[in-house]
XYZ file of C-alpha atoms in Angstrom:
742
model
C 50.911 50.883 10.112
C 51.856 51.975 6.605
C 52.158 54.892 4.217
C 48.353 54.874 3.899
C 47.998 55.524 7.641
C 50.418 58.437 7.414
C 48.553 59.778 4.400
C 45.264 59.545 6.320
C 46.682 61.375 9.355
C 48.183 64.016 7.072
C 44.912 64.514 5.190
C 43.014 64.947 8.462
C 45.567 67.496 9.688
C 45.463 69.306 6.344
C 41.677 69.583 6.517
C 41.895 70.929 10.069
C 44.475 73.563 9.093
C 42.651 74.611 5.934
C 39.381 75.013 7.829
C 41.079 77.076 10.524
C 42.570 79.362 7.888
C 39.239 79.797 6.105
C 37.437 80.515 9.374
C 40.046 83.125 10.241
C 39.273 85.078 7.104
C 42.837 84.770 5.912
C 43.552 86.398 2.530
C 43.651 84.313 -0.638
C 46.508 86.409 -2.010
C 49.717 87.593 -0.379
C 49.607 85.071 2.497
C 49.653 81.308 2.882
C 49.633 78.687 5.577
C 52.332 76.105 4.794
C 53.517 72.840 6.314
C 57.263 72.288 6.795
C 59.539 69.494 8.023
C 58.005 66.053 8.522
C 54.490 67.458 8.184
C 55.578 69.080 4.911
C 56.708 65.645 3.711
C 53.272 64.205 4.663
C 54.910 61.884 7.194
C 52.643 62.301 10.178
C 53.326 59.774 12.943
C 50.659 59.038 15.582
C 52.196 61.604 17.950
C 53.661 64.110 15.481
C 53.422 67.868 15.928
C 51.900 70.066 13.255
C 54.875 72.140 12.086
C 53.324 75.103 10.243
C 54.278 78.624 9.183
C 51.991 81.509 8.286
C 53.998 83.306 5.607
C 53.115 86.594 3.961
C 54.386 89.097 1.473
C 55.972 92.225 2.930
C 53.293 94.724 3.819
C 50.564 92.113 4.360
C 49.561 92.148 8.034
C 48.537 88.644 9.175
C 48.898 89.027 12.956
C 45.150 88.904 13.632
C 44.752 86.046 11.162
C 47.463 84.104 13.034
C 45.646 84.339 16.362
C 42.435 83.075 14.816
C 44.241 80.212 13.083
C 46.209 78.938 16.099
C 43.399 78.897 18.671
C 41.116 76.359 16.959
C 44.127 74.126 16.305
C 45.074 74.251 19.985
C 41.463 73.642 20.996
C 41.382 70.484 18.864
C 44.102 68.989 21.044
C 46.664 69.107 18.242
C 50.312 69.635 19.220
C 51.355 72.701 17.284
C 54.762 74.122 16.344
C 54.013 77.408 14.631
C 55.558 80.681 13.486
C 54.639 83.793 11.511
C 57.146 85.205 9.000
C 57.275 87.390 5.938
C 58.804 86.047 2.746
C 62.151 87.853 3.322
C 62.161 86.650 6.938
C 61.860 83.065 5.696
C 64.981 83.517 3.577
C 66.847 85.130 6.472
C 65.850 82.342 8.864
C 67.111 79.732 6.400
C 70.408 81.602 6.039
C 70.885 81.827 9.799
C 69.889 78.287 10.815
C 70.730 75.084 8.962
C 67.906 73.198 10.647
C 65.409 75.785 9.412
C 66.893 75.601 5.916
C 66.463 71.820 5.878
C 62.874 72.078 7.083
C 61.990 74.600 4.405
C 63.095 72.251 1.628
C 59.818 70.405 2.242
C 57.385 73.326 2.148
C 53.864 72.177 1.256
C 50.770 74.311 0.665
C 47.877 74.102 3.149
C 45.742 77.209 2.591
C 45.808 80.738 1.241
C 47.804 81.854 -1.792
C 49.165 78.766 -3.644
C 51.359 80.949 -5.855
C 53.128 82.318 -2.797
C 53.745 78.787 -1.557
C 55.067 77.726 -4.978
C 57.386 80.742 -5.132
C 58.587 80.072 -1.586
C 59.346 76.428 -2.341
C 61.094 77.262 -5.613
C 63.126 80.031 -3.986
C 64.187 77.833 -1.069
C 65.323 74.992 -3.316
C 67.206 77.367 -5.642
C 68.833 79.123 -2.677
C 69.846 75.762 -1.179
C 71.476 74.665 -4.426
C 73.247 77.995 -4.880
C 74.671 78.063 -1.337
C 75.265 74.349 -0.889
C 79.040 74.389 -1.418
C 79.367 76.864 1.440
C 76.845 75.190 3.736
C 77.601 71.483 3.372
C 80.743 71.483 5.556
C 78.703 72.941 8.430
C 75.923 70.436 7.798
C 78.455 67.593 7.892
C 79.800 68.850 11.239
C 76.269 69.038 12.589
C 75.540 65.489 11.457
C 78.755 63.996 12.850
C 78.244 65.856 16.129
C 74.801 64.275 16.452
C 76.252 60.850 15.694
C 78.911 61.237 18.372
C 76.294 62.325 20.890
C 73.598 59.732 20.163
C 75.442 56.735 18.657
C 74.659 54.380 15.795
C 71.187 52.871 15.337
C 72.524 49.443 14.370
C 74.440 49.055 17.642
C 72.659 50.968 20.415
C 71.078 48.894 23.192
C 68.275 51.489 23.320
C 68.218 52.788 19.740
C 66.836 56.182 18.804
C 65.316 55.594 15.377
C 65.193 59.307 14.596
C 68.383 60.921 15.892
C 70.873 58.018 15.848
C 73.280 57.497 12.978
C 71.354 55.609 10.326
C 68.024 56.934 11.580
C 65.206 58.987 10.092
C 67.105 62.248 10.511
C 69.989 60.944 8.408
C 67.606 59.789 5.697
C 66.158 63.310 5.571
C 69.653 64.799 5.326
C 70.407 62.491 2.413
C 67.358 63.839 0.588
C 68.687 67.332 1.210
C 72.087 66.348 -0.211
C 70.415 65.053 -3.354
C 68.537 68.358 -3.602
C 71.895 70.178 -3.997
C 72.338 68.472 -7.392
C 75.996 67.947 -6.438
C 75.714 64.244 -5.619
C 73.338 61.379 -6.123
C 72.294 58.546 -3.824
C 70.653 55.193 -4.645
C 67.138 56.617 -4.508
C 65.130 53.389 -4.502
C 67.163 51.871 -1.673
C 67.046 55.083 0.382
C 63.284 55.486 0.022
C 62.603 51.839 0.808
C 64.663 52.030 4.007
C 63.345 55.452 5.012
C 59.700 54.458 4.607
C 60.338 51.227 6.520
C 61.788 53.225 9.425
C 58.736 55.482 9.363
C 56.612 52.329 9.681
C 58.709 51.338 12.709
C 58.170 54.746 14.300
C 54.414 54.546 13.737
C 54.169 51.152 15.447
C 56.522 52.284 18.211
C 54.419 55.324 19.076
C 51.175 53.353 18.883
C 52.678 50.712 21.190
C 54.078 53.257 23.643
C 50.983 55.454 23.526
C 53.123 58.572 23.408
C 55.643 60.501 21.313
C 58.901 58.560 21.446
C 61.651 57.542 19.064
C 63.577 55.301 21.492
C 63.044 51.538 21.611
C 63.436 50.265 25.170
C 64.466 46.583 25.551
C 61.043 45.515 26.800
C 59.337 46.981 23.704
C 60.949 44.764 21.063
C 58.385 41.971 21.305
C 55.342 44.247 20.901
C 57.104 46.200 18.175
C 57.864 43.010 16.249
C 54.237 41.900 16.572
C 53.016 45.254 15.254
C 55.371 44.973 12.283
C 54.233 41.419 11.511
C 57.581 39.888 12.482
C 58.128 36.608 14.294
C 59.648 37.728 17.577
C 61.761 40.316 19.388
C 64.973 39.019 17.785
C 63.452 39.433 14.320
C 62.314 42.944 15.263
C 65.804 43.898 16.355
C 67.354 42.481 13.199
C 64.851 44.384 11.033
C 65.436 47.759 12.696
C 69.207 47.364 12.882
C 69.347 46.263 9.247
C 67.518 49.443 8.211
C 69.883 51.519 10.313
C 72.895 49.756 8.833
C 71.668 50.402 5.291
C 70.998 54.110 5.823
C 74.357 54.460 7.587
C 76.054 52.920 4.568
C 74.232 55.244 2.180
C 75.124 58.196 4.392
C 78.822 57.287 4.519
C 78.859 56.774 0.764
C 77.109 60.052 0.003
C 79.249 62.140 2.327
C 82.402 60.692 0.768
C 81.041 61.776 -2.599
C 80.271 65.220 -1.195
C 83.875 65.527 0.033
C 85.126 64.573 -3.413
C 82.904 67.179 -5.098
C 83.866 69.941 -2.657
C 87.549 69.203 -3.216
C 87.157 70.092 -6.897
C 86.947 73.644 -8.282
C 83.401 74.976 -8.497
C 83.799 75.326 -12.259
C 84.526 71.600 -12.632
C 81.924 69.813 -14.678
C 81.686 66.043 -14.812
C 82.435 64.576 -18.183
C 79.781 62.419 -19.727
C 82.173 59.503 -19.151
C 84.568 60.162 -16.249
C 88.275 59.575 -16.820
C 89.504 56.125 -15.814
C 92.916 55.848 -14.189
C 94.075 52.208 -14.020
C 95.418 51.309 -10.559
C 95.542 47.496 -10.695
C 94.698 44.762 -13.202
C 91.024 45.236 -14.113
C 90.597 48.038 -11.554
C 90.529 51.795 -12.105
C 89.882 55.081 -10.321
C 87.034 57.306 -11.540
C 85.622 60.392 -9.831
C 87.235 59.396 -6.552
C 85.843 55.852 -6.529
C 87.267 52.445 -7.330
C 85.514 50.918 -10.367
C 86.192 48.283 -12.979
C 88.564 49.265 -15.740
C 87.510 49.078 -19.380
C 87.883 45.560 -20.589
C 87.648 43.981 -17.125
C 86.038 40.540 -17.273
C 84.421 39.553 -13.958
C 83.493 36.121 -15.304
C 87.149 35.359 -16.070
C 89.024 36.964 -13.160
C 87.971 35.607 -9.732
C 90.395 38.012 -7.986
C 88.645 41.173 -9.187
C 86.438 41.600 -6.122
C 89.255 41.248 -3.575
C 91.575 43.357 -5.725
C 89.075 46.213 -6.052
C 88.209 46.048 -2.347
C 91.864 46.037 -1.253
C 92.711 49.003 -3.492
C 89.744 51.025 -2.190
C 90.436 50.204 1.470
C 94.165 50.947 1.281
C 93.458 54.289 -0.402
C 90.566 54.952 2.038
C 88.206 55.799 -0.814
C 84.822 54.534 -1.964
C 84.427 51.134 -3.562
C 81.681 51.878 -6.069
C 78.528 50.052 -4.929
C 77.590 49.504 -8.577
C 80.953 47.817 -9.138
C 80.615 45.628 -6.033
C 77.061 44.675 -7.003
C 78.146 43.770 -10.523
C 80.969 41.617 -9.193
C 78.526 39.920 -6.809
C 76.259 39.099 -9.777
C 78.759 38.285 -12.501
C 81.981 37.390 -10.722
C 83.177 33.821 -10.481
C 83.947 32.448 -7.020
C 87.527 31.724 -5.999
C 88.033 27.995 -6.127
C 89.195 26.242 -2.964
C 91.895 26.091 -1.894
C 92.520 29.750 -2.662
C 95.695 30.624 -4.536
C 98.328 32.681 -2.725
C 97.277 35.866 -4.597
C 93.771 35.661 -3.123
C 95.169 35.311 0.414
C 97.506 38.252 -0.116
C 94.636 40.423 -1.358
C 92.455 39.432 1.597
C 95.222 40.267 4.084
C 95.829 43.603 2.329
C 92.119 44.369 2.682
C 91.947 43.363 6.343
C 95.158 45.230 7.229
C 94.163 48.470 5.474
C 93.213 50.252 8.697
C 90.288 52.643 8.980
C 89.659 52.440 5.222
C 88.369 48.897 5.756
C 85.113 50.026 7.368
C 83.492 51.788 4.420
C 84.590 49.141 1.934
C 83.322 46.328 4.169
C 79.956 48.103 4.443
C 79.733 48.197 0.653
C 80.636 44.514 0.372
C 77.922 43.675 2.914
C 75.193 45.848 1.447
C 75.735 44.643 -2.108
C 75.893 40.946 -1.178
C 79.444 40.674 -2.498
C 80.877 39.670 0.887
C 78.909 36.440 1.090
C 80.490 35.334 -2.195
C 83.880 35.193 -0.481
C 82.816 34.491 3.119
C 79.371 32.849 3.359
C 79.926 32.159 7.077
C 79.587 35.898 7.728
C 75.815 35.447 7.778
C 76.218 33.654 11.149
C 77.197 36.862 12.936
C 75.657 39.571 10.777
C 73.705 42.021 12.951
C 74.084 39.639 15.923
C 73.842 41.580 19.219
C 76.530 41.012 21.815
C 75.402 39.434 25.068
C 77.828 41.636 27.007
C 76.908 45.260 27.628
C 80.576 46.251 27.465
C 80.560 45.930 23.671
C 79.830 49.046 21.645
C 78.848 47.213 18.473
C 77.032 44.192 17.130
C 79.253 41.151 16.621
C 79.900 41.715 12.913
C 80.903 45.360 13.341
C 83.035 44.420 16.372
C 84.943 41.973 14.166
C 85.646 44.689 11.590
C 86.797 47.040 14.359
C 89.059 44.263 15.682
C 90.666 43.973 12.256
C 91.208 47.736 12.190
C 92.858 47.639 15.626
C 94.946 44.582 14.679
C 96.225 46.337 11.545
C 98.199 48.700 13.796
C 99.916 45.750 15.500
C 101.148 43.721 12.517
C 104.760 44.897 12.983
C 104.813 43.269 16.420
C 104.189 39.742 15.127
C 105.957 37.323 12.827
C 102.814 36.279 10.924
C 100.693 39.348 10.080
C 98.557 37.250 7.731
C 97.634 34.843 10.530
C 96.874 37.734 12.898
C 94.530 39.437 10.436
C 92.610 36.277 9.541
C 92.350 35.317 13.221
C 90.984 38.814 13.948
C 88.401 38.309 11.193
C 87.329 34.909 12.544
C 87.785 35.229 16.318
C 84.040 35.658 17.011
C 82.700 33.531 14.155
C 81.259 31.094 16.722
C 79.018 33.715 18.332
C 75.346 32.827 18.350
C 76.053 29.137 18.994
C 74.640 27.298 21.986
C 78.140 26.347 23.107
C 80.917 28.727 24.192
C 81.701 30.825 21.145
C 85.452 30.234 21.171
C 84.849 26.472 21.248
C 82.210 26.651 18.510
C 84.367 29.001 16.449
C 87.485 26.838 16.340
C 86.260 24.252 13.781
C 84.563 26.962 11.697
C 87.772 28.987 11.590
C 89.749 25.852 10.734
C 87.431 25.098 7.805
C 87.633 28.668 6.475
C 91.424 28.803 6.806
C 91.716 25.529 4.891
C 89.437 26.888 2.150
C 91.639 29.980 1.973
C 94.591 27.761 1.168
C 96.690 28.215 4.307
C 99.188 25.423 4.932
C 98.394 22.984 7.740
C 100.625 24.681 10.323
C 98.984 28.075 9.731
C 95.518 26.526 9.820
C 96.323 25.062 13.247
C 97.654 28.421 14.415
C 94.548 30.336 13.290
C 92.264 27.748 14.905
C 94.286 27.888 18.151
C 94.068 31.686 18.274
C 90.296 31.582 17.773
C 89.915 28.906 20.465
C 91.993 30.764 23.064
C 91.478 34.421 22.129
C 90.043 35.151 25.601
C 92.715 33.215 27.510
C 95.116 36.059 28.317
C 92.469 38.598 29.321
C 90.433 36.204 31.459
C 93.467 34.699 33.184
C 95.282 37.996 33.808
C 92.276 39.587 35.471
C 91.123 36.608 37.528
C 94.250 34.683 38.546
C 97.279 35.276 40.739
C 100.311 35.780 38.470
C 102.649 34.623 41.234
C 100.961 31.247 41.455
C 102.852 28.770 39.227
C 99.539 27.310 38.044
C 98.640 30.626 36.379
C 101.543 30.757 33.941
C 101.319 26.996 33.464
C 97.734 27.462 32.257
C 98.945 29.860 29.542
C 101.919 27.808 28.407
C 99.832 24.654 28.210
C 97.596 26.296 25.587
C 100.172 28.554 23.914
C 103.206 26.437 23.169
C 105.476 28.853 21.262
C 106.524 32.483 21.592
C 105.230 33.108 18.053
C 101.767 32.010 19.127
C 102.043 34.065 22.321
C 102.918 37.228 20.361
C 99.966 36.667 18.054
C 97.623 35.985 20.970
C 98.745 39.128 22.787
C 98.164 41.259 19.664
C 94.745 39.663 19.078
C 93.824 40.207 22.737
C 94.722 43.891 22.513
C 92.836 44.396 19.241
C 89.768 42.545 20.523
C 89.679 44.564 23.747
C 90.169 47.946 22.071
C 87.419 47.134 19.579
C 85.035 46.225 22.409
C 85.394 49.294 24.614
C 88.047 51.668 26.010
C 87.347 50.150 29.440
C 88.324 46.728 28.133
C 91.897 47.934 27.476
C 92.520 50.287 30.354
C 96.062 50.843 31.593
C 95.266 48.526 34.497
C 93.969 45.648 32.398
C 96.618 46.028 29.718
C 99.316 46.043 32.399
C 98.025 42.796 33.906
C 97.788 41.139 30.488
C 101.248 42.256 29.355
C 102.780 41.138 32.641
C 101.215 37.701 32.319
C 102.417 37.436 28.716
C 105.935 38.419 29.812
C 105.937 35.721 32.471
C 104.684 33.136 29.975
C 107.332 34.204 27.432
C 110.093 33.636 29.999
C 108.867 30.106 30.621
C 108.522 29.367 26.891
C 111.997 30.758 26.189
C 113.853 29.133 29.070
C 111.556 26.616 30.687
C 112.056 28.442 34.002
C 109.250 30.427 35.627
C 109.756 34.053 36.624
C 110.336 34.801 40.259
C 107.538 36.815 41.880
C 108.099 40.499 41.211
C 105.245 42.110 43.129
C 107.070 42.133 46.474
C 109.965 44.063 44.920
C 107.650 46.776 43.622
C 106.082 47.900 46.904
C 108.182 49.559 49.561
C 106.663 49.207 53.011
C 106.470 52.679 54.602
C 108.065 53.251 57.991
C 104.783 54.134 59.710
C 103.255 50.845 58.512
C 106.178 48.936 60.036
C 105.259 50.749 63.251
C 101.703 49.387 63.109
C 99.851 52.146 61.206
C 98.105 52.052 57.834
C 99.275 53.844 54.686
C 96.858 55.227 52.085
C 98.237 56.918 48.964
C 96.333 58.303 45.973
C 97.763 58.895 42.509
C 96.390 59.797 39.111
C 96.285 56.949 36.609
C 95.978 57.203 32.841
C 92.271 56.417 32.963
C 91.239 56.879 36.600
C 92.653 57.013 40.105
C 94.896 54.449 41.787
C 94.775 53.979 45.543
C 97.444 51.929 47.321
C 96.643 50.755 50.842
C 99.155 48.999 53.116
C 98.725 47.846 56.725
C 99.864 45.028 59.002
C 98.216 41.889 57.709
C 95.355 40.218 59.558
C 92.215 38.294 58.819
C 89.550 40.806 57.776
C 91.982 43.511 56.650
C 90.846 43.385 53.004
C 87.204 43.567 54.122
C 87.956 46.810 55.966
C 89.711 48.263 52.930
C 86.743 47.314 50.728
C 84.292 48.854 53.218
C 86.286 52.105 53.084
C 85.482 52.437 49.377
C 81.970 51.004 49.469
C 80.758 53.370 52.189
C 81.999 56.321 50.135
C 80.105 54.944 47.103
C 83.382 54.930 45.185
C 83.122 52.576 42.161
C 85.925 50.011 42.107
C 86.925 49.093 38.566
C 89.682 46.665 39.470
C 91.898 45.685 42.398
C 94.728 43.403 43.404
C 95.623 42.414 46.920
C 98.397 40.249 48.293
C 100.443 39.533 51.403
C 103.983 40.909 51.468
C 106.101 39.893 54.446
C 103.703 40.378 57.373
C 101.820 43.198 55.643
C 98.680 43.330 53.549
C 99.017 45.311 50.313
C 96.187 46.236 47.961
C 96.045 48.457 44.883
C 92.643 49.709 43.755
C 91.644 51.277 40.444
C 88.603 53.452 41.088
C 86.340 55.528 38.893
C 86.311 58.698 40.998
C 88.826 61.518 40.674
C 90.189 63.977 43.236
C 90.083 61.560 46.151
C 91.378 62.885 49.454
C 93.522 60.275 51.235
C 92.727 61.947 54.583
C 88.999 61.330 54.047
C 89.678 57.718 53.112
C 91.790 57.274 56.238
C 89.009 58.678 58.428
C 86.545 56.241 56.886
C 88.968 53.322 57.306
C 89.615 54.171 60.947
C 85.874 54.477 61.586
C 85.369 50.992 60.161
C 88.271 49.477 62.124
C 87.213 51.249 65.307
C 83.643 49.954 65.035
C 82.147 53.454 64.802
C 80.500 52.523 61.493
C 78.609 49.285 60.921
C 79.569 48.691 57.306
C 77.384 45.625 56.776
C 74.216 47.372 57.976
C 74.829 50.541 55.957
C 75.555 48.642 52.754
C 72.483 46.474 53.211
C 70.339 49.610 53.543
C 71.903 51.171 50.437
C 71.659 48.105 48.205
C 69.012 47.496 45.567
C 67.463 44.294 44.299
C 69.708 42.402 41.896
C 67.993 40.564 39.050
C 70.442 37.658 38.753
C 71.663 35.511 41.614
C 75.425 35.664 42.188
C 77.572 32.766 40.998
C 80.159 31.510 43.497
C 82.403 28.657 42.354
C 85.476 26.902 43.737
C 88.182 26.482 41.070
C 90.348 23.560 42.242
C 92.414 23.538 39.037
C 93.590 27.135 39.473
C 96.144 26.581 42.257
C 97.922 23.891 44.252
C 98.849 26.346 47.007
C 95.507 27.914 47.837
C 91.782 27.493 47.350
C 90.520 29.718 44.532
C 87.019 31.145 44.911
C 85.493 32.856 41.855
C 82.598 35.252 42.409
C 80.469 36.709 39.612
C 77.828 39.216 40.625
C 76.105 42.365 39.456
C 78.433 45.288 39.981
C 77.393 47.344 42.998
C 79.111 48.911 46.004
C 80.172 46.420 48.630
C 80.612 43.158 46.709
C 84.268 42.812 47.753
C 83.440 43.832 51.316
C 80.647 41.280 51.634
C 82.879 38.485 50.363
C 85.880 39.398 52.499
C 83.914 40.038 55.689
C 82.095 36.722 55.283
C 85.409 34.907 54.903
C 86.902 36.779 57.874
C 83.993 35.679 60.050
C 84.941 32.102 59.108
C 88.596 32.795 60.049
C 89.660 32.276 56.420
C 92.536 34.416 55.147
C 92.525 36.015 51.699
C 96.056 35.454 50.403
C 95.416 37.495 47.250
C 92.428 39.017 45.500
C 91.854 39.914 41.865
C 88.885 42.195 41.287
C 87.689 43.155 37.829
C 84.574 45.056 36.768
C 83.594 45.089 33.117
C 80.199 46.461 32.192
C 77.461 45.490 34.663
C 79.269 42.451 36.073
C 81.973 42.100 38.691
C 84.285 39.086 38.364
C 86.254 38.731 41.593
C 88.682 35.926 42.388
C 90.031 35.228 45.880
C 92.951 32.952 46.787
C 92.078 31.541 50.201
C 94.042 29.823 52.949
C 93.293 28.848 56.468
C 94.471 31.446 58.966
C 97.019 28.871 60.088
C 98.175 28.571 56.409
C 97.367 25.965 53.811
C 94.595 25.462 51.291
C 91.065 24.789 52.510
C 89.749 21.270 52.690
C 87.001 20.349 50.253
C 84.432 20.642 53.017
C 85.665 24.062 54.160
C 85.811 25.283 50.566
C 82.206 24.239 49.984
C 81.154 25.911 53.250
C 82.955 29.114 52.240
C 81.288 29.167 48.800
C 77.864 28.597 50.349
C 78.386 31.318 52.956
C 79.560 33.880 50.384
C 76.686 33.076 48.047
C 74.169 33.439 50.884
C 75.703 36.733 52.023
C 75.639 38.241 48.541
C 72.068 37.082 47.978
C 71.013 38.547 51.325
C 72.546 41.937 50.521
C 71.016 41.904 47.035
C 67.569 41.247 48.474
C 67.994 43.840 51.159
């Protein structure tokens, strides 16, 4: 597929339309059949509609002509989007609808009066330029609204190459912005990327055999083959790279539009814009950071970082021409970096939201690799976890942005920001990314000139950046082994503060669900417990039992179910006299109602079983939950049978592992399975059938996977023997597999 294929399809459609117009007896003066939109741009995809308008001068009746034109086009099997309008009606339609106005910028003659078509095209372009100052704010709102609805092409798991941010629609909007004569855009780069995306769409529609702009996961391999690329991974990288480039051009152009609209309409650009020096060798011109007169890139290795930091802190554009020149002519910073280079880097990373646009410019111009060649390891690398919104490289930038808001909570902001930059640098390796990333981060930190102690600290943060989140959500905080695990890796309160800030930034950058009030509460509580031990050497006493007051009716043998609104969901607290199988009944209560459980904690308090559940459904009625619980306890509902009937096939087998290092007081069973109703019930009911008590449970759902950890003891108290632990793991694995296959 190529431009020649689109030209051939367009020529065939043009011939069909022209013949239909001639056969209709349409007039040669005063009326014309014109193509608009993608057809007007001669960009016919395999499944494109013919978007045509029969336009006429006022007083020229073309209604009968229209009927005779449309019917042969329909009969040919062509998909047709048509309308009939007079010349004044065309202007009115463009005034009333931005989408129509954009489509009419690409009017192209098909048949009839060519002078009318020429006048229409000239009038539409002139009208667009004249009204652009008034219309561009609305166009920007329309574009950003589409982006918020669809997402960004470079990061979507199922990208829409037309409507997503960085897609074909954005490239068309950029052409319309250039047509205003208010701003310019790197034309060669835009056209190269736009035409390449059109090639992708052609192959996609040929592969799918239908009109589609969405690339499903199973289509990447065929798409790559059609584009002449090596494999599915190469296909993804190609498409996401195009999306990234058009997104960058779009961000850049809209910032320039904002700058132009902020000036008086009478403002005229000088032949050479005024330069306002803002730092050595760096100036401000027309709202962008550029090189000052007399700047010498070959003699000042700090120019690139200085210009980038100034642009990011001011949240303005770093001129792509400036960045490209510095990438070509600038001298690299010699290792180890001087302190000024580190300060400039930290200023850049800690600049907040202004970092994103500047980082895009550094990437697109190749300037970034001059300072950080290791960035190529993670550039455009997809995340393996569905919870992440972005590719790895963009996630890292977002982590830096989130971390910039936390620098006042730590003693070493410079270490925090560099650790945020490098925390995922090991992604894409065959080994665990935090393990692979540690030596890479150490090497980079040494090159940046950090002293040995700071290098060790940065490397430690990269190695253990998942420690707090994974431990808090999968381990019992009251078990001494849990806090001991943290303090064995994080040996000082300074490191703990940095790790907590990095954990928060990393989670917020991944997804709102990754830093819910529930998860953040667990992580902060674990960090508080670890801080107490690091400060005093004495572990915190368990605090959970002091937080839950046992209701009077529970002490009389009943069950208590309370529902309260949480910041990001609903929290259900369930308390009843403890017994083997109690947690299974609680879990069945939710599973049978198809209520999604996001997270849960359960523990024994005195002789009572307490569990707190974070669920994804609002407006729960505790009376309905109680009825369901009593039906389960009373045997009126067979939970296992109903859940087996409702389950669907799970692609991956569950993983069930005994973690002997996690506790000296209990046997810790870790279960990882596809998230679906009933996972906790199946585990707990299986254990109850074996007369094994669940001392505490820690349930966490993130994306499509549930990670549930159960602290087990024999009903008569005490950890399980190795044999019993193996039997329990086997039984749980078999039960989960059976339900998944059911």
